């Protein structure tokens, strides 16, 4: 399916059907990341049960150096 | 002790995490600074570079309180969203409200800052707004429930030091919440002056990360902030136009 991740169209395998699986796919599951799905912030504990559908807008953010 | 909301800190130095030459220097700078509060920004991740190291992963998070900022926000709405993203990490509930209104001076937009701060207080955040040194705005920010006020000494990253000590002093005198001088600090003496004026803390980043030797500067800032605070608590002497002798004028064995 095709998702819009951080503003870019990205195709991912159909079997990556939840947010947790998506993070695993990109090897981000051990990182401190925050996910927003279709403009709604997703709590960490809901990542494994939240299903993705074609065209979903996903934001994946993290902490970077800043003042 | 520096008390901000439900938190208590023994260090009065808040350190930014931007623009260090490398993680090693940064880690050592953080350690010698003895800071307990580190600021961060929230940004999109490059998902194709999962192996890219992140400074946060190098820290013992039990030792530090994270203070994410809302840098990048131009409106209250954007700031609130960034704050909520930061909080969803489960690592922090403090937020530095930073709503920039002018890209050249990086001065904060006062109206949007106030709106964002008010909203974030209602949402249960510990709110520390970065603001200009406007005295009345500082009061308004306190009135909407901010847990600390963070007026700038001079523009972000400018290293110009304290441009308007009078306004900072007015803000410190009127505030019932901590006042942290944020932005513009260039040298240890700038930080010491902020503390001597009565600041409860100093937030700085570039002054350390951009120094020729950031680790040494981190130590210098720590000492300057401690010295300034002690000086403030000790209470300075009155200024006099003419000299006043330190040695006794009586009992001289001359004449």
Coordinates of C-alpha atoms in Angstrom, one line a residue:
Chain A
X1 CA 0.0 0.0 0.0
X2 CA 1.0 3.6 -0.4
X3 CA 1.3 5.9 2.6
X4 CA 2.3 9.5 2.9
X5 CA 5.1 9.4 5.4
X6 CA 6.6 12.8 6.5
X7 CA 5.1 14.3 3.4
X8 CA 6.5 11.8 0.9
X9 CA 4.6 9.0 -0.9
X10 CA 6.1 5.7 0.2
X11 CA 5.1 2.2 -0.9
X12 CA 5.3 -0.4 1.8
X13 CA 4.5 -4.2 1.7
X14 CA 0.8 -5.0 2.2
X15 CA 1.6 -7.3 5.2
X16 CA 2.9 -4.3 7.3
X17 CA -0.6 -3.5 8.4
X18 CA -0.2 -1.8 11.8
X19 CA 1.7 1.2 12.9
X20 CA 4.0 -1.0 15.1
X21 CA 4.7 -3.2 12.0
X22 CA 5.5 -0.1 10.0
X23 CA 8.0 1.1 12.6
X24 CA 9.6 -2.4 12.6
X25 CA 9.8 -2.3 8.8
X26 CA 12.0 0.8 9.0
X27 CA 13.8 -0.5 12.0
X28 CA 12.5 2.3 14.2
X29 CA 10.8 0.2 16.9
X30 CA 13.6 0.6 19.4
X31 CA 13.9 4.4 18.8
X32 CA 12.3 7.2 20.6
X33 CA 9.8 8.2 17.9
X34 CA 6.4 9.8 18.1
X35 CA 3.8 8.9 15.5
X36 CA 0.9 10.9 14.2
X37 CA -1.7 9.2 12.0
X38 CA -4.0 11.3 9.9
X39 CA -3.3 14.4 12.1
X40 CA -4.0 12.4 15.3
X41 CA -1.2 11.7 17.8
X42 CA -1.0 8.1 18.5
X43 CA -0.2 6.8 22.0
X44 CA 2.6 4.3 22.1
X45 CA 0.4 1.6 23.6
X46 CA -2.0 1.8 20.7
X47 CA 0.7 1.4 18.0
X48 CA 0.3 -2.4 17.7
X49 CA -3.5 -2.3 17.3
X50 CA -3.8 0.7 15.0
X51 CA -4.2 -0.5 11.4
X52 CA -3.0 1.4 8.4
X53 CA -4.9 1.9 5.2
X54 CA -3.9 3.0 1.7
X55 CA -3.3 6.7 1.5
X56 CA -2.9 7.3 5.3
X57 CA -0.9 10.3 6.3
X58 CA 1.8 9.3 8.8
X59 CA 4.2 11.7 10.6
X60 CA 7.1 10.1 12.4
X61 CA 9.0 12.6 14.5
X62 CA 11.8 12.5 17.1
X63 CA 13.9 14.7 19.3
X64 CA 16.9 16.4 17.8
X65 CA 19.4 18.9 19.2
X66 CA 17.9 22.3 19.8
X67 CA 18.0 25.2 22.2
Chain B
X1 CA 16.8 24.9 44.7
X2 CA 15.1 25.9 41.5
X3 CA 11.5 24.9 41.6
X4 CA 9.5 24.8 38.3
X5 CA 6.0 23.4 38.7
X6 CA 6.4 20.0 40.4
X7 CA 10.1 19.8 39.7
X8 CA 13.1 20.7 41.8
X9 CA 16.6 21.2 40.5
X10 CA 19.9 22.0 42.2
X11 CA 21.5 23.3 39.0
X12 CA 20.3 26.7 37.7
X13 CA 21.8 26.1 34.2
X14 CA 19.5 24.9 31.5
X15 CA 21.5 23.7 28.5
X16 CA 20.5 23.5 24.8
X17 CA 21.6 20.5 22.7
X18 CA 22.0 22.1 19.3
X19 CA 25.0 22.6 17.1
X20 CA 27.8 20.8 19.0
X21 CA 30.8 19.6 16.9
X22 CA 30.2 16.0 17.9
X23 CA 28.4 13.8 20.4
X24 CA 31.5 13.1 22.4
X25 CA 32.2 16.8 23.1
X26 CA 28.5 17.3 23.7
X27 CA 28.3 14.5 26.2
X28 CA 31.3 15.8 28.1
X29 CA 30.0 19.4 28.0
X30 CA 26.7 18.3 29.5
X31 CA 28.5 16.4 32.2
X32 CA 30.8 19.2 33.3
X33 CA 28.0 21.8 33.1
X34 CA 26.2 19.7 35.8
X35 CA 22.9 20.8 34.2
X36 CA 19.8 18.8 35.0
X37 CA 17.6 20.2 32.2
X38 CA 18.3 19.7 28.5
X39 CA 16.3 21.3 25.7
X40 CA 15.5 19.5 22.5
X41 CA 13.6 20.3 19.3
X42 CA 11.0 18.0 17.6
X43 CA 11.6 17.3 14.0
X44 CA 10.6 14.8 11.3
X45 CA 12.7 11.7 11.3
X46 CA 14.6 10.5 8.3
X47 CA 13.0 7.0 8.3
X48 CA 15.6 5.7 5.9
X49 CA 18.4 6.4 8.3
X50 CA 17.3 4.4 11.4
X51 CA 20.9 3.7 12.3
X52 CA 21.7 7.4 12.5
X53 CA 22.7 8.1 16.2
X54 CA 20.7 10.4 18.3
X55 CA 22.0 12.3 21.3
X56 CA 19.0 11.3 23.4
X57 CA 20.1 7.7 23.2
X58 CA 23.5 8.6 24.7
X59 CA 22.0 10.0 27.8
X60 CA 21.0 8.4 31.1
X61 CA 17.5 9.8 31.1
X62 CA 17.1 9.3 34.8
X63 CA 19.6 12.1 35.3
X64 CA 18.0 14.7 33.1
X65 CA 14.7 16.4 32.7
X66 CA 13.9 17.0 29.1
X67 CA 12.6 20.4 28.0
X68 CA 11.5 20.1 24.4
X69 CA 10.8 23.3 22.6
X70 CA 8.2 24.3 20.0
X71 CA 10.8 25.8 17.7
X72 CA 9.6 25.9 14.1
X73 CA 6.1 27.0 15.2
X74 CA 4.8 30.3 13.9
X75 CA 1.4 30.1 15.4
X76 CA -0.1 29.0 18.8
X77 CA -1.8 26.1 17.0
X78 CA 1.5 24.8 15.7
X79 CA 3.2 25.2 19.0
X80 CA 0.4 23.3 20.8
X81 CA 0.7 20.4 18.3
X82 CA 4.5 20.2 18.7
X83 CA 4.1 20.2 22.5
X84 CA 1.6 17.4 22.3
X85 CA 3.9 15.4 20.0
X86 CA 6.8 15.9 22.5
X87 CA 4.6 14.8 25.4
X88 CA 3.4 11.7 23.5
X89 CA 7.0 10.4 23.7
X90 CA 6.2 9.6 27.3
X91 CA 9.5 11.2 28.4
X92 CA 8.4 14.7 29.4
X93 CA 5.6 17.0 30.4
X94 CA 7.6 20.3 30.4
X95 CA 7.5 22.5 27.3
X96 CA 9.5 25.5 26.2
X97 CA 7.0 27.6 24.2
X98 CA 8.8 29.2 21.3
X99 CA 6.7 30.9 18.7
X100 CA 9.0 32.9 16.4
X101 CA 7.4 35.9 14.7
X102 CA 10.3 37.2 12.7
X103 CA 12.9 35.0 10.9
X104 CA 15.6 37.7 10.9
X105 CA 15.6 38.6 14.6
X106 CA 14.0 35.3 15.8
X107 CA 12.0 37.4 18.2
X108 CA 8.9 35.7 19.6
X109 CA 5.4 36.5 18.5
X110 CA 3.9 37.8 21.8
X111 CA 0.3 37.2 20.9
X112 CA 0.7 33.6 19.7
X113 CA 3.1 32.9 22.6
X114 CA 0.5 33.9 25.1
X115 CA -2.2 32.0 23.3
X116 CA -0.1 28.8 23.1
X117 CA 1.0 29.1 26.8
X118 CA -2.5 29.5 28.0
X119 CA -3.7 26.5 26.0
X120 CA -0.8 24.3 27.2
X121 CA -1.3 25.2 30.8
X122 CA -5.0 24.0 30.4
X123 CA -3.7 20.8 28.8
X124 CA -1.6 20.1 31.9
X125 CA 1.9 20.9 30.7
X126 CA 4.6 22.5 32.8
X127 CA 4.9 25.6 30.6
X128 CA 8.1 27.8 30.2
X129 CA 7.6 30.4 27.5
X130 CA 10.4 32.0 25.7
X131 CA 9.4 35.7 25.5
X132 CA 10.9 39.1 24.8
X133 CA 11.8 41.2 27.8
X134 CA 8.4 42.9 27.7
X135 CA 7.5 43.4 31.4
X136 CA 3.7 43.4 30.9
X137 CA 3.7 40.4 28.6
X138 CA 5.7 38.5 31.3
X139 CA 3.0 39.4 33.8
X140 CA 0.3 38.2 31.4
X141 CA 2.2 34.9 30.9
X142 CA 2.3 34.4 34.6
X143 CA -1.4 35.2 35.0
X144 CA -2.4 32.5 32.5
X145 CA -0.5 30.0 34.7
X146 CA 3.0 29.6 33.2
X147 CA 5.4 27.8 35.5
X148 CA 8.4 30.0 34.7
X149 CA 9.0 33.0 32.4
X150 CA 12.0 33.0 30.1
X151 CA 12.8 36.4 28.7
X152 CA 15.6 36.7 26.2
X153 CA 18.8 38.6 27.0
X154 CA 19.3 39.5 23.3
X155 CA 18.4 37.7 20.0
X156 CA 18.8 33.9 19.9
X157 CA 22.4 32.8 19.1
X158 CA 23.6 36.5 18.8
X159 CA 25.9 36.3 21.8
X160 CA 25.2 40.0 22.5
X161 CA 24.6 39.4 26.2
X162 CA 22.2 41.4 28.3
X163 CA 20.9 44.3 26.3
X164 CA 18.3 45.6 28.7
X165 CA 19.1 44.7 32.3
X166 CA 16.4 47.1 33.5
X167 CA 13.5 45.2 31.9
X168 CA 14.9 41.9 33.1
X169 CA 15.1 43.3 36.6
X170 CA 11.5 44.5 36.5
X171 CA 10.4 41.1 35.3
X172 CA 12.3 39.4 38.1
X173 CA 10.9 41.7 40.7
X174 CA 7.3 41.3 39.7
X175 CA 7.3 37.5 39.1
X176 CA 6.1 34.9 41.6
X177 CA 7.3 32.1 39.3
X178 CA 11.0 31.5 38.4
X179 CA 12.5 33.8 35.7
X180 CA 15.0 32.1 33.5
X181 CA 17.1 34.3 31.2
X182 CA 17.0 32.6 27.8
X183 CA 18.9 33.4 24.6
X184 CA 21.6 35.8 23.7
X185 CA 24.1 34.9 26.4
X186 CA 27.7 35.0 25.0
X187 CA 30.1 34.8 27.9
X188 CA 30.3 33.6 31.4
X189 CA 30.1 37.2 32.7
X190 CA 26.8 37.6 30.8
X191 CA 25.4 34.6 32.7
X192 CA 26.8 35.9 36.0
X193 CA 25.2 39.3 35.4
X194 CA 21.8 37.6 34.7
X195 CA 22.1 35.7 38.0
X196 CA 23.3 38.8 39.9
X197 CA 20.2 40.6 38.6
X198 CA 18.1 38.0 40.4
X199 CA 17.4 35.4 37.7
X200 CA 16.4 32.0 38.9
X201 CA 18.3 30.3 36.1
X202 CA 19.9 30.8 32.7
X203 CA 19.2 28.8 29.5
X204 CA 21.9 28.9 26.9
X205 CA 23.1 26.8 24.0
X206 CA 25.3 28.4 21.3
X207 CA 27.6 30.1 24.0
X208 CA 28.7 26.6 24.9
X209 CA 28.2 24.6 21.7
X210 CA 29.8 27.3 19.5
X211 CA 32.8 28.0 21.8
X212 CA 36.3 27.0 20.6
X213 CA 36.4 24.6 23.6
X214 CA 32.7 23.7 24.4
X215 CA 33.7 21.5 27.4
X216 CA 35.7 24.3 29.0
X217 CA 33.0 26.8 28.3
X218 CA 30.4 24.5 29.9
X219 CA 32.4 24.5 33.1
X220 CA 32.9 28.3 32.9
X221 CA 29.1 28.8 32.6
X222 CA 28.4 26.5 35.5
X223 CA 30.8 28.4 37.7
X224 CA 29.6 31.8 36.5
X225 CA 26.0 30.9 37.2
X226 CA 26.9 29.6 40.7
X227 CA 29.0 32.7 41.4
X228 CA 26.3 35.1 40.1
X229 CA 23.7 33.4 42.3
X230 CA 25.8 33.5 45.4
X231 CA 26.5 37.1 44.7
X232 CA 22.8 37.8 44.4
X233 CA 22.1 36.0 47.6
X234 CA 25.0 37.7 49.5
X235 CA 23.7 41.1 48.4
X236 CA 25.9 43.6 46.8
X237 CA 27.3 46.8 48.3
X238 CA 25.9 50.2 47.5
X239 CA 27.6 52.1 44.6
X240 CA 29.2 55.3 45.7
X241 CA 30.6 58.1 43.6
X242 CA 33.7 58.6 45.7
X243 CA 36.1 56.3 47.5
X244 CA 35.3 54.9 51.0
X245 CA 38.4 53.6 52.7
X246 CA 38.5 49.9 53.7
X247 CA 41.2 50.5 56.3
X248 CA 40.4 52.2 59.6
X249 CA 41.0 56.0 59.7
X250 CA 41.7 56.0 63.4
X251 CA 44.8 54.8 65.3
X252 CA 47.3 55.6 62.5
X253 CA 50.9 55.8 63.9
X254 CA 51.7 58.8 61.7
X255 CA 51.6 62.4 62.9

